[in-house]
mmCIF file of C-alpha atoms in Angstrom:
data_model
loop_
_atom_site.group_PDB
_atom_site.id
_atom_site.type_symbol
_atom_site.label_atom_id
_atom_site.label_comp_id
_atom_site.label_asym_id
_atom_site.label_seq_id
_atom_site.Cartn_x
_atom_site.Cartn_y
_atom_site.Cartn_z
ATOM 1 C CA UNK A 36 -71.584 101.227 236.990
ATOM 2 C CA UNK A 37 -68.714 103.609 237.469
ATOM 3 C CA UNK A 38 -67.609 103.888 234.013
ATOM 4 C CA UNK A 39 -68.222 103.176 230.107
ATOM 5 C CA UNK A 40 -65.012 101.680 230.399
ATOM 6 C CA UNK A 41 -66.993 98.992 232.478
ATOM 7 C CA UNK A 42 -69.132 98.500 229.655
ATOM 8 C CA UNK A 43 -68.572 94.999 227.681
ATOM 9 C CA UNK A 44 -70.313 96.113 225.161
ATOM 10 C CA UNK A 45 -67.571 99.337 225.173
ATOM 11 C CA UNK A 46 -64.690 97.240 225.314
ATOM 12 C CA UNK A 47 -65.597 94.853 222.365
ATOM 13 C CA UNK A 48 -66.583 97.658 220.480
ATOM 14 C CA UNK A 49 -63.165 99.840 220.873
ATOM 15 C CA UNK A 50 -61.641 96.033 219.958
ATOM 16 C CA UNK A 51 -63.447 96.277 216.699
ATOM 17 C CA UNK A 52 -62.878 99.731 215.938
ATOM 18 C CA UNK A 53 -58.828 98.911 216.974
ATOM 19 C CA UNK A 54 -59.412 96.514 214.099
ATOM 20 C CA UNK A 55 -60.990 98.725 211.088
ATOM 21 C CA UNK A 56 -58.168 100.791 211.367
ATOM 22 C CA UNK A 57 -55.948 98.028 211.150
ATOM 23 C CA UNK A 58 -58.348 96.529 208.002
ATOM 24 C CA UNK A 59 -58.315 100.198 206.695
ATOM 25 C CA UNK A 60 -54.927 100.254 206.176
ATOM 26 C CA UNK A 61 -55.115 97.479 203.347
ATOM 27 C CA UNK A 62 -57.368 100.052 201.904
ATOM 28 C CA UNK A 63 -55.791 101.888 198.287
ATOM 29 C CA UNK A 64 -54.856 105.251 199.097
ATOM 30 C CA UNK A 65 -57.333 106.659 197.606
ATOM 31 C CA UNK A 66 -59.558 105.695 199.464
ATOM 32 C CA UNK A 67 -57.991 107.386 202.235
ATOM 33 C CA UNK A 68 -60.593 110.179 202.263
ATOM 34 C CA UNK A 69 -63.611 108.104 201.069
ATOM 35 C CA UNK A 70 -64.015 105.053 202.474
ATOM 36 C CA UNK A 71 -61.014 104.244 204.785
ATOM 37 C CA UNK A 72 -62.381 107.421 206.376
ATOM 38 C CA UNK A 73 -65.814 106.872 206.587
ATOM 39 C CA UNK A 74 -65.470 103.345 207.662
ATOM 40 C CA UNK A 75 -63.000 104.423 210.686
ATOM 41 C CA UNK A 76 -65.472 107.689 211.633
ATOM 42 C CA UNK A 77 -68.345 105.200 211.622
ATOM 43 C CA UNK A 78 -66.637 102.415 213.709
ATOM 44 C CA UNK A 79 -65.302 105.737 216.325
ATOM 45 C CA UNK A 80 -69.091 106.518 216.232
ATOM 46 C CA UNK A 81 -69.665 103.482 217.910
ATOM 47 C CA UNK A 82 -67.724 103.565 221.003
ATOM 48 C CA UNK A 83 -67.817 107.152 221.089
ATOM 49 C CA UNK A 84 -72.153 107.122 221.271
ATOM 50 C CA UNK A 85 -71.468 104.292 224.266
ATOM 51 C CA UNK A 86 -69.508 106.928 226.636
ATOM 52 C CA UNK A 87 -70.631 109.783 225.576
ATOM 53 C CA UNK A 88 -74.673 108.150 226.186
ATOM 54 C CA UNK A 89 -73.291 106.261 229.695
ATOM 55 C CA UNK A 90 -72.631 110.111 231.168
ATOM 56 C CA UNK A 91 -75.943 111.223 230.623
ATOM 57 C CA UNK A 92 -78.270 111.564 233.598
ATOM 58 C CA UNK A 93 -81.526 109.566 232.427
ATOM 59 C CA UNK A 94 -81.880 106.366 230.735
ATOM 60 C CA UNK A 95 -83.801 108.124 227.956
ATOM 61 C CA UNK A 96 -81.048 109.891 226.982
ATOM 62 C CA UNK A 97 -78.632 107.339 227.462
ATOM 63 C CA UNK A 98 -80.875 105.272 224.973
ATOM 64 C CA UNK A 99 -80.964 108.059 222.765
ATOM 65 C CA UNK A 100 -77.062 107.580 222.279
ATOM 66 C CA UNK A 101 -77.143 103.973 222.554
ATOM 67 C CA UNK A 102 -79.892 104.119 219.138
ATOM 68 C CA UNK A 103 -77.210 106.307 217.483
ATOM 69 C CA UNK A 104 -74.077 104.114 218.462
ATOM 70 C CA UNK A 105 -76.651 101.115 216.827
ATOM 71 C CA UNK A 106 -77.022 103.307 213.739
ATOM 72 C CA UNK A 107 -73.080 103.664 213.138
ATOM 73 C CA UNK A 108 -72.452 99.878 213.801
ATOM 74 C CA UNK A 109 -74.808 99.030 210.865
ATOM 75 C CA UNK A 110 -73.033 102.011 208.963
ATOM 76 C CA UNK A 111 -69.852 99.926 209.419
ATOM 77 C CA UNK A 112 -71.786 96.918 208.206
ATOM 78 C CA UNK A 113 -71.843 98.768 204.581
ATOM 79 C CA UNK A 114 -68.734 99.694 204.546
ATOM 80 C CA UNK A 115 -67.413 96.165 205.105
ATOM 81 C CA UNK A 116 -70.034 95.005 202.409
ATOM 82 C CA UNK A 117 -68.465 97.542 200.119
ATOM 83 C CA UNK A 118 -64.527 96.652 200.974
ATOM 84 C CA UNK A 119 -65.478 93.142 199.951
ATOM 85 C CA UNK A 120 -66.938 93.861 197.070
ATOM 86 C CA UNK A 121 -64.451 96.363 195.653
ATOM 87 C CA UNK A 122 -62.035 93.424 196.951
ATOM 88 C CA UNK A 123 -60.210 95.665 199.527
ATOM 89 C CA UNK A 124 -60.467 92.692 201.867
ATOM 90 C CA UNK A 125 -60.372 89.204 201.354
ATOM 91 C CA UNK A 126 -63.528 86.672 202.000
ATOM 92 C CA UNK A 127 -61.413 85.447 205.278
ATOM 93 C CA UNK A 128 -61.254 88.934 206.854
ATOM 94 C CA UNK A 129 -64.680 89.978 205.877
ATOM 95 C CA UNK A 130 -66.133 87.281 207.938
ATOM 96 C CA UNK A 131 -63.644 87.698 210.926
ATOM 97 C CA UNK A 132 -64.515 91.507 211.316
ATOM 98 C CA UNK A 133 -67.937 90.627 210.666
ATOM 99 C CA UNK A 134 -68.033 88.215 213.373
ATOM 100 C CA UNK A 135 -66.806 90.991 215.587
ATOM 101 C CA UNK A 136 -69.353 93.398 214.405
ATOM 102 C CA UNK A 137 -71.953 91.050 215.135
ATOM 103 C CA UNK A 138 -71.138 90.455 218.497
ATOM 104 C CA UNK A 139 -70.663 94.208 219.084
ATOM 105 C CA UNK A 140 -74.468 94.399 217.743
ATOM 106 C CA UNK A 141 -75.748 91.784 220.087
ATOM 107 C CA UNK A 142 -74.788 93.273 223.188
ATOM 108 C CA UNK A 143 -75.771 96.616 222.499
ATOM 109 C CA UNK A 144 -79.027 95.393 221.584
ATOM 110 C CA UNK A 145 -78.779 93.625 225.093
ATOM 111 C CA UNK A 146 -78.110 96.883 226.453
ATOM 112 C CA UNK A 147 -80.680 98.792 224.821
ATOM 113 C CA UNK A 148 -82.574 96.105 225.973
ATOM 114 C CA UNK A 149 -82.247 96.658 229.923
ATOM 115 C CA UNK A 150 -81.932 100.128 229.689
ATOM 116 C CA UNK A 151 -85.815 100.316 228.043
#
């Protein structure tokens, strides 16, 4: 692999991060330092983990990152609890993003997987 850009597991992830800061924008302004930020630092954390991890010149430490990036997708799975239930986001966009998050989880877990 030449690149994290390679990566599926890169590219669905910057997909769902392209989408909490579309969510985020719903969000009440302020919110704009607490949770819209959080939420958007979280989902970067993500992607961010992935290529930062994919550089790295063993597989332990490229797991090490991979574990983090893990860790920030389930912080994003909060802060999508919480939007719901402060009714930031509708029921209909809750499960859409989630669906996305979920699939984002699955192949890093399938990555994490391989790389062990």
């Amino acid at each position: 692999m030449s690149s994290y850009k390679d990566l599926l597991v890169y590219n669905r992830g910057f997909e769902f991060v392209r989408l909490v800061y579309r969510l985020t924008l719903l969000f009440p302004k302020e919110e704009t330092y607490g949770l819209t930020s959080q939420f958007r630092r979280a989902g970067v954390s993500v992607i961010a983990n992935i290529a930062e991890g994919q550089s790295k010149p063993t597989k332990k430490d490229f797991l090490k990152f991979l574990y983090i990036s893990s860790g920030s997708l389930n912080e994003c799975e909060c802060y999508l609890d919480l939007a719901l239930a402060l009714e930031y986001i509708t029921h209909e966009q809750y499960v859409f993003l989630d669906k996305k998050r979920r699939e984002v989880g699955y192949l890093l877990s399938r990555l994490i997987m391989s790389q062990q």
